[in-house]
mmCIF file of C-alpha atoms in Angstrom:
data_model
loop_
_atom_site.group_PDB
_atom_site.id
_atom_site.type_symbol
_atom_site.label_atom_id
_atom_site.label_comp_id
_atom_site.label_asym_id
_atom_site.label_seq_id
_atom_site.Cartn_x
_atom_site.Cartn_y
_atom_site.Cartn_z
ATOM 1 C CA GLU A 1274 0.040 -0.059 0.032
ATOM 2 C CA PRO A 1275 0.866 3.470 -0.596
ATOM 3 C CA GLU A 1276 2.672 5.357 2.573
ATOM 4 C CA GLU A 1277 0.284 8.194 2.759
ATOM 5 C CA ASP A 1278 -2.428 5.184 2.674
ATOM 6 C CA ILE A 1279 -1.336 3.554 5.294
ATOM 7 C CA ASN A 1280 -0.632 6.446 7.470
ATOM 8 C CA LEU A 1281 -4.107 7.724 6.993
ATOM 9 C CA VAL A 1282 -5.658 4.038 7.874
ATOM 10 C CA LEU A 1283 -2.963 4.056 10.998
ATOM 11 C CA ASN A 1284 -4.521 7.266 12.113
ATOM 12 C CA GLN A 1285 -7.949 5.892 11.930
ATOM 13 C CA ILE A 1286 -7.265 2.896 14.124
ATOM 14 C CA ARG A 1287 -5.431 4.871 16.564
ATOM 15 C CA HIS A 1288 -7.373 7.870 17.176
ATOM 16 C CA ASP A 1289 -10.880 7.292 15.652
ATOM 17 C CA ASN A 1290 -13.659 5.617 17.623
ATOM 18 C CA CYS A 1291 -14.467 3.395 14.735
ATOM 19 C CA SER A 1292 -16.912 0.456 14.997
ATOM 20 C CA LEU A 1293 -15.589 -2.943 15.582
ATOM 21 C CA PRO A 1294 -16.293 -4.074 11.986
ATOM 22 C CA GLU A 1295 -14.492 -1.003 10.551
ATOM 23 C CA LEU A 1296 -11.750 -1.808 13.066
ATOM 24 C CA GLU A 1297 -11.173 -5.306 11.812
ATOM 25 C CA ARG A 1298 -11.358 -3.847 8.321
ATOM 26 C CA HIS A 1299 -8.449 -1.276 9.141
ATOM 27 C CA TRP A 1300 -6.337 -3.869 10.899
ATOM 28 C CA SER A 1301 -6.159 -6.263 8.318
ATOM 29 C CA ALA A 1302 -5.376 -3.706 5.809
ATOM 30 C CA THR A 1303 -2.138 -2.791 8.144
ATOM 31 C CA VAL A 1304 -1.421 -6.336 9.073
ATOM 32 C CA ASN A 1305 2.056 -6.872 7.212
ATOM 33 C CA TYR A 1306 3.050 -3.216 8.423
ATOM 34 C CA ARG A 1307 1.945 -4.317 12.263
ATOM 35 C CA LEU A 1308 3.568 -7.910 12.318
ATOM 36 C CA ASN A 1309 6.831 -5.979 11.240
ATOM 37 C CA THR A 1310 6.527 -3.546 14.284
ATOM 38 C CA ILE A 1311 6.170 -6.333 16.528
ATOM 39 C CA LYS A 1312 8.972 -8.252 15.208
ATOM 40 C CA ASN A 1313 11.182 -5.239 15.951
ATOM 41 C CA ALA A 1314 9.575 -4.303 19.407
ATOM 42 C CA MET A 1315 11.654 -4.720 22.530
ATOM 43 C CA SER A 1316 8.507 -5.322 24.695
ATOM 44 C CA THR A 1317 4.807 -6.093 24.716
ATOM 45 C CA GLN A 1318 4.371 -3.035 26.655
ATOM 46 C CA GLU A 1319 5.746 -1.292 23.574
ATOM 47 C CA ILE A 1320 3.486 -2.950 21.175
ATOM 48 C CA PHE A 1321 0.425 -2.265 23.321
ATOM 49 C CA LYS A 1322 1.462 1.367 23.226
ATOM 50 C CA GLU A 1323 1.703 1.444 19.427
ATOM 51 C CA TRP A 1324 -1.290 -0.556 19.125
ATOM 52 C CA PRO A 1325 -3.728 0.196 22.202
ATOM 53 C CA SER A 1326 -6.698 -1.785 20.395
ATOM 54 C CA TYR A 1327 -5.270 -4.966 21.238
ATOM 55 C CA MET A 1328 -6.696 -4.048 25.025
ATOM 56 C CA ILE A 1329 -10.418 -3.320 23.961
ATOM 57 C CA PRO A 1330 -12.572 -6.503 25.125
ATOM 58 C CA MET A 1331 -12.854 -7.655 21.696
ATOM 59 C CA GLY A 1332 -9.175 -7.446 21.087
ATOM 60 C CA TYR A 1333 -8.806 -11.278 20.552
ATOM 61 C CA LYS A 1334 -10.535 -10.691 17.081
ATOM 62 C CA LEU A 1335 -7.598 -8.696 16.138
ATOM 63 C CA ILE A 1336 -5.307 -10.950 17.704
ATOM 64 C CA ASP A 1337 -6.901 -13.583 15.235
ATOM 65 C CA ILE A 1338 -6.394 -11.389 12.283
ATOM 66 C CA ASP A 1339 -2.687 -11.047 12.667
ATOM 67 C CA PHE A 1340 -2.115 -14.623 13.479
ATOM 68 C CA LYS A 1341 -3.925 -15.620 10.226
ATOM 69 C CA ALA A 1342 -1.337 -13.683 8.455
ATOM 70 C CA LEU A 1343 1.492 -15.047 10.523
ATOM 71 C CA TYR A 1344 0.535 -18.522 9.806
ATOM 72 C CA PRO A 1345 -1.998 -18.653 7.167
ATOM 73 C CA ASN A 1346 -2.028 -22.473 6.477
ATOM 74 C CA CYS A 1347 -1.909 -23.427 10.221
ATOM 75 C CA PHE A 1348 -4.866 -25.964 10.839
ATOM 76 C CA ASN A 1349 -8.004 -24.169 11.917
ATOM 77 C CA VAL A 1350 -8.545 -25.585 15.469
ATOM 78 C CA LEU A 1351 -11.613 -23.622 16.717
ATOM 79 C CA GLY A 1352 -13.352 -25.060 13.614
ATOM 80 C CA ASN A 1353 -12.032 -28.826 13.631
ATOM 81 C CA TYR A 1354 -10.943 -29.601 17.243
ATOM 82 C CA GLU A 1355 -13.551 -32.445 18.160
ATOM 83 C CA LEU A 1356 -11.722 -35.614 16.504
ATOM 84 C CA LYS A 1357 -8.433 -34.413 18.047
ATOM 85 C CA LEU A 1358 -9.547 -33.682 21.507
ATOM 86 C CA GLU A 1359 -11.330 -37.365 21.522
ATOM 87 C CA LYS A 1360 -7.902 -38.728 20.464
ATOM 88 C CA ILE A 1361 -6.136 -36.758 23.388
ATOM 89 C CA PHE A 1362 -8.840 -38.025 25.897
ATOM 90 C CA GLY A 1363 -8.302 -41.578 24.663
ATOM 91 C CA ALA A 1364 -4.614 -41.219 24.923
ATOM 92 C CA LEU A 1365 -5.122 -39.750 28.798
ATOM 93 C CA MET A 1366 -7.382 -42.622 29.595
ATOM 94 C CA THR A 1367 -4.476 -44.927 28.816
ATOM 95 C CA LYS A 1368 -1.195 -42.934 29.741
ATOM 96 C CA ILE A 1369 -1.932 -41.095 32.923
ATOM 97 C CA LYS A 1370 -0.470 -42.907 36.087
ATOM 98 C CA ASP A 1371 -0.923 -40.009 38.591
ATOM 99 C CA TYR A 1372 -3.306 -40.732 41.063
ATOM 100 C CA ASN A 1373 -5.203 -37.465 41.348
ATOM 101 C CA SER A 1374 -5.281 -37.351 37.558
ATOM 102 C CA ARG A 1375 -6.822 -40.579 37.350
ATOM 103 C CA ASN A 1376 -9.200 -39.469 39.836
ATOM 104 C CA MET A 1377 -10.299 -36.368 38.129
ATOM 105 C CA LEU A 1378 -10.728 -38.535 34.918
ATOM 106 C CA LYS A 1379 -12.961 -40.872 37.071
ATOM 107 C CA SER A 1380 -15.108 -37.915 38.033
ATOM 108 C CA LEU A 1381 -15.577 -36.850 34.655
ATOM 109 C CA THR A 1382 -16.575 -39.826 32.865
ATOM 110 C CA ASP A 1383 -19.214 -40.467 36.064
ATOM 111 C CA ILE A 1384 -21.081 -37.299 34.760
ATOM 112 C CA GLU A 1385 -23.514 -37.833 32.411
ATOM 113 C CA ASN A 1386 -23.355 -35.886 29.230
ATOM 114 C CA PRO A 1387 -20.900 -33.305 30.576
ATOM 115 C CA ASN A 1388 -21.003 -30.582 28.511
ATOM 116 C CA GLU A 1389 -18.292 -29.324 26.255
ATOM 117 C CA ASN A 1390 -16.337 -26.791 28.733
ATOM 118 C CA VAL A 1391 -16.014 -29.681 31.007
ATOM 119 C CA LYS A 1392 -14.837 -31.990 28.873
ATOM 120 C CA GLN A 1393 -12.201 -29.392 27.370
ATOM 121 C CA ALA A 1394 -11.331 -27.974 30.830
ATOM 122 C CA VAL A 1395 -10.266 -31.579 32.274
ATOM 123 C CA THR A 1396 -8.574 -32.781 29.013
ATOM 124 C CA PHE A 1397 -6.172 -29.762 28.844
ATOM 125 C CA TYR A 1398 -5.725 -29.656 32.590
ATOM 126 C CA LEU A 1399 -4.755 -33.388 32.360
ATOM 127 C CA LEU A 1400 -2.577 -33.192 29.510
ATOM 128 C CA HIS A 1401 -0.108 -31.805 32.106
ATOM 129 C CA SER A 1402 -0.391 -35.513 33.519
ATOM 130 C CA MET A 1403 0.910 -37.084 30.602
ATOM 131 C CA PHE A 1404 3.595 -34.618 29.604
ATOM 132 C CA VAL A 1405 4.954 -34.482 33.364
ATOM 133 C CA PRO A 1406 7.322 -31.798 33.626
ATOM 134 C CA THR A 1407 11.167 -32.842 33.405
ATOM 135 C CA SER A 1408 12.569 -29.047 33.535
ATOM 136 C CA LYS A 1409 14.429 -28.060 36.654
ATOM 137 C CA LYS A 1410 15.539 -24.842 37.902
ATOM 138 C CA VAL A 1411 18.426 -24.015 40.168
ATOM 139 C CA THR A 1412 17.920 -21.842 43.075
ATOM 140 C CA ILE A 1413 20.739 -20.531 45.387
ATOM 141 C CA ASP A 1414 19.830 -19.835 48.844
ATOM 142 C CA ASP A 1415 21.133 -17.319 51.241
ATOM 143 C CA ARG A 1416 24.212 -19.108 52.192
ATOM 144 C CA GLY A 1417 25.123 -19.491 48.206
ATOM 145 C CA LYS A 1418 24.025 -23.339 48.472
ATOM 146 C CA LYS A 1419 22.544 -24.510 45.366
ATOM 147 C CA ASN A 1420 19.426 -26.032 45.130
ATOM 148 C CA ILE A 1421 17.677 -28.120 42.116
ATOM 149 C CA VAL A 1422 13.836 -27.797 42.056
ATOM 150 C CA LYS A 1423 12.082 -30.106 39.888
ATOM 151 C CA PHE A 1424 8.711 -29.000 38.449
ATOM 152 C CA SER A 1425 5.716 -30.768 39.402
ATOM 153 C CA ILE A 1426 2.392 -31.853 37.721
ATOM 154 C CA LYS A 1427 0.734 -29.051 39.534
ATOM 155 C CA ASP A 1428 3.458 -26.242 38.872
ATOM 156 C CA SER A 1429 3.211 -27.011 35.337
ATOM 157 C CA GLN A 1430 -0.825 -26.864 35.349
ATOM 158 C CA ASN A 1431 -0.756 -23.330 37.145
ATOM 159 C CA THR A 1432 1.263 -21.684 34.683
ATOM 160 C CA PHE A 1433 -1.554 -22.785 32.138
ATOM 161 C CA MET A 1434 -4.737 -22.891 34.089
ATOM 162 C CA VAL A 1435 -5.862 -21.549 37.503
ATOM 163 C CA PHE A 1436 -9.224 -21.613 39.480
ATOM 164 C CA CYS A 1437 -10.928 -18.928 41.363
ATOM 165 C CA SER A 1438 -13.929 -19.186 43.097
ATOM 166 C CA THR A 1439 -15.308 -15.684 42.789
ATOM 167 C CA VAL A 1440 -14.232 -12.750 40.626
ATOM 168 C CA THR A 1441 -12.624 -10.717 43.488
ATOM 169 C CA MET A 1442 -10.810 -13.876 44.017
ATOM 170 C CA VAL A 1443 -9.461 -13.453 40.447
ATOM 171 C CA GLU A 1444 -8.650 -9.982 41.150
ATOM 172 C CA GLU A 1445 -6.526 -10.850 44.081
ATOM 173 C CA TYR A 1446 -4.696 -13.672 42.452
ATOM 174 C CA ILE A 1447 -3.500 -11.376 39.641
ATOM 175 C CA THR A 1448 -2.809 -8.909 42.233
ATOM 176 C CA ASN A 1449 -0.646 -11.312 43.935
ATOM 177 C CA ARG A 1450 1.108 -12.842 41.103
ATOM 178 C CA SER A 1451 1.877 -9.023 39.811
ATOM 179 C CA GLN A 1452 3.583 -8.417 43.023
ATOM 180 C CA LEU A 1453 6.029 -11.327 42.387
ATOM 181 C CA LYS A 1454 7.492 -9.169 39.712
ATOM 182 C CA LEU A 1455 8.111 -12.296 37.687
ATOM 183 C CA PRO A 1456 7.043 -11.830 33.793
ATOM 184 C CA ILE A 1457 3.173 -13.289 33.636
ATOM 185 C CA GLN A 1458 2.889 -15.597 30.374
ATOM 186 C CA PRO A 1459 -0.703 -15.740 29.091
ATOM 187 C CA PHE A 1460 -2.536 -18.090 31.122
ATOM 188 C CA ILE A 1461 -6.166 -19.183 31.635
ATOM 189 C CA ILE A 1462 -8.450 -18.286 34.696
ATOM 190 C CA ILE A 1463 -11.726 -20.246 35.422
ATOM 191 C CA VAL A 1464 -14.165 -18.918 37.829
ATOM 192 C CA GLY A 1465 -15.485 -22.351 39.282
ATOM 193 C CA THR A 1466 -13.924 -25.451 39.153
ATOM 194 C CA LEU A 1467 -12.662 -27.877 36.549
ATOM 195 C CA LEU A 1468 -16.171 -29.543 36.682
ATOM 196 C CA GLU A 1469 -18.010 -26.447 36.958
ATOM 197 C CA PRO A 1470 -16.575 -23.822 34.959
ATOM 198 C CA ARG A 1471 -18.642 -20.585 35.090
ATOM 199 C CA GLU A 1472 -16.609 -17.810 33.680
ATOM 200 C CA ILE A 1473 -13.497 -18.309 31.617
ATOM 201 C CA ILE A 1474 -10.805 -15.780 31.283
ATOM 202 C CA VAL A 1475 -7.416 -15.418 29.359
ATOM 203 C CA TYR A 1476 -5.203 -12.994 31.249
ATOM 204 C CA PHE A 1477 -2.256 -11.528 29.741
ATOM 205 C CA ASP A 1478 -0.355 -8.385 30.834
ATOM 206 C CA SER A 1479 -3.014 -6.730 32.525
ATOM 207 C CA ILE A 1480 -5.292 -7.432 29.626
ATOM 208 C CA LYS A 1481 -8.546 -9.495 30.795
ATOM 209 C CA PHE A 1482 -10.341 -11.294 27.606
ATOM 210 C CA LYS A 1483 -13.519 -13.041 28.692
ATOM 211 C CA VAL A 1484 -14.368 -15.903 26.230
ATOM 212 C CA PHE A 1485 -16.846 -18.435 26.070
ATOM 213 C CA THR A 1486 -15.054 -22.013 25.518
ATOM 214 C CA VAL A 1487 -12.228 -23.338 27.036
ATOM 215 C CA ILE A 1488 -10.817 -24.322 23.569
ATOM 216 C CA ARG A 1489 -11.477 -20.540 22.721
ATOM 217 C CA ALA A 1490 -9.224 -19.402 25.540
ATOM 218 C CA ILE A 1491 -6.560 -22.282 24.786
ATOM 219 C CA ASP A 1492 -6.503 -20.769 21.100
ATOM 220 C CA LEU A 1493 -6.463 -17.332 22.513
ATOM 221 C CA CYS A 1494 -3.456 -17.985 24.773
ATOM 222 C CA PHE A 1495 -1.463 -20.043 21.933
ATOM 223 C CA LYS A 1496 -1.937 -17.106 19.267
ATOM 224 C CA ILE A 1497 -0.716 -14.578 22.024
ATOM 225 C CA PHE A 1498 2.600 -16.617 22.622
ATOM 226 C CA GLN A 1499 3.097 -16.940 18.761
ATOM 227 C CA LEU A 1500 2.140 -13.346 17.737
ATOM 228 C CA PHE A 1501 4.225 -11.376 20.429
ATOM 229 C CA ASN A 1502 7.292 -13.922 20.197
ATOM 230 C CA LEU A 1503 6.674 -15.106 23.942
ATOM 231 C CA GLU A 1504 8.540 -18.265 25.604
ATOM 232 C CA TYR A 1505 6.212 -20.670 26.781
ATOM 233 C CA PRO A 1506 6.442 -21.078 30.679
ATOM 234 C CA ILE A 1507 9.101 -23.423 31.470
ATOM 235 C CA GLN A 1508 6.927 -25.374 33.710
ATOM 236 C CA SER A 1509 4.291 -26.317 31.014
ATOM 237 C CA GLY A 1510 6.493 -25.935 28.065
ATOM 238 C CA ALA A 1511 6.009 -29.689 26.989
ATOM 239 C CA VAL A 1512 2.223 -29.218 27.072
ATOM 240 C CA TRP A 1513 2.404 -26.083 25.026
ATOM 241 C CA HIS A 1514 4.748 -27.511 22.456
ATOM 242 C CA PHE A 1515 2.157 -30.344 22.241
ATOM 243 C CA ILE A 1516 -0.572 -27.785 21.624
ATOM 244 C CA GLN A 1517 1.409 -26.406 18.933
ATOM 245 C CA LYS A 1518 2.408 -29.463 17.134
ATOM 246 C CA TYR A 1519 -0.595 -31.708 17.386
ATOM 247 C CA LEU A 1520 -3.679 -28.947 17.502
ATOM 248 C CA TYR A 1521 -1.854 -26.513 15.154
ATOM 249 C CA SER A 1522 0.525 -28.447 13.137
ATOM 250 C CA ILE A 1523 3.205 -25.679 13.481
ATOM 251 C CA LYS A 1524 7.016 -26.113 13.637
ATOM 252 C CA THR A 1525 9.273 -23.109 14.610
ATOM 253 C CA LYS A 1526 13.135 -22.966 14.804
ATOM 254 C CA PHE A 1527 12.526 -22.346 18.787
ATOM 255 C CA ASP A 1528 10.964 -25.495 19.209
ATOM 256 C CA LYS A 1529 12.404 -27.482 21.987
ATOM 257 C CA SER A 1530 12.522 -31.280 22.612
ATOM 258 C CA TYR A 1531 10.689 -33.150 25.288
ATOM 259 C CA PRO A 1532 10.608 -36.668 26.102
ATOM 260 C CA ASN A 1533 7.672 -38.894 24.622
ATOM 261 C CA LEU A 1534 6.122 -35.782 22.858
ATOM 262 C CA ASN A 1535 7.055 -36.466 18.987
ATOM 263 C CA GLN A 1536 5.883 -40.455 19.974
ATOM 264 C CA ILE A 1537 2.674 -39.254 21.284
ATOM 265 C CA ILE A 1538 2.018 -37.066 18.785
ATOM 266 C CA TYR A 1539 3.190 -39.625 16.017
ATOM 267 C CA ASP A 1540 0.750 -42.180 17.694
ATOM 268 C CA LEU A 1541 -2.322 -39.619 17.852
ATOM 269 C CA GLU A 1542 -1.743 -39.029 14.242
ATOM 270 C CA ASN A 1543 -1.954 -42.643 13.152
ATOM 271 C CA SER A 1544 -4.803 -44.011 15.390
ATOM 272 C CA VAL A 1545 -8.019 -44.626 13.928
#
């Protein structure tokens, strides 16, 4: 596009109070320019300062547009997830050894006709038991002694999906996390419980996106990681790599290897 045209559209995005359909149209028209600025940005704060529309309640629709331009040929998960999720659930039934996780599977199978959100929440939450974290972190105490901490299934789950019984507790949880001064990668907050999710929120960098299905929340989190060049949390890296490779069929030069990951994906892709 000619430079003056793009500047006109950019001004409309940044300063005009345009309707969502107009914003989406302008957003699509400037997608390559924006992907370039994101690639060169030093932080997500810098990106949001330049593109504040990401932060509106429907900002996830803009993330969709950008992600589609970034990976035009990737598998459309939202339109075709049922079969893949069925296969994952089948694998969980045979591969999970952890006692608490097996109990959770039993609780789900005991429910007559569980709704989609319950099935999705349990399936993705229990993926962390199939990909038990192997990462370790080294901490040094006051006396200079090194301690090696091995991450647990719970550590992995907590960087992926957390549960709060009320919206007020969500705010408290976010405040507490922020005070730790550690980077907060995108994660999912469920108001309610695993078997009774009432509200689903994707939280990232002080932005809260409210969505209606767990699969949409996973989809949005994943797109945020990819679009803004973020690293997966070390605790749940294996699960996010699985989602990336199995659900989206995306490979990148930054991929890490995890025990059993490729084998499990191979088995799932070749199972009937």
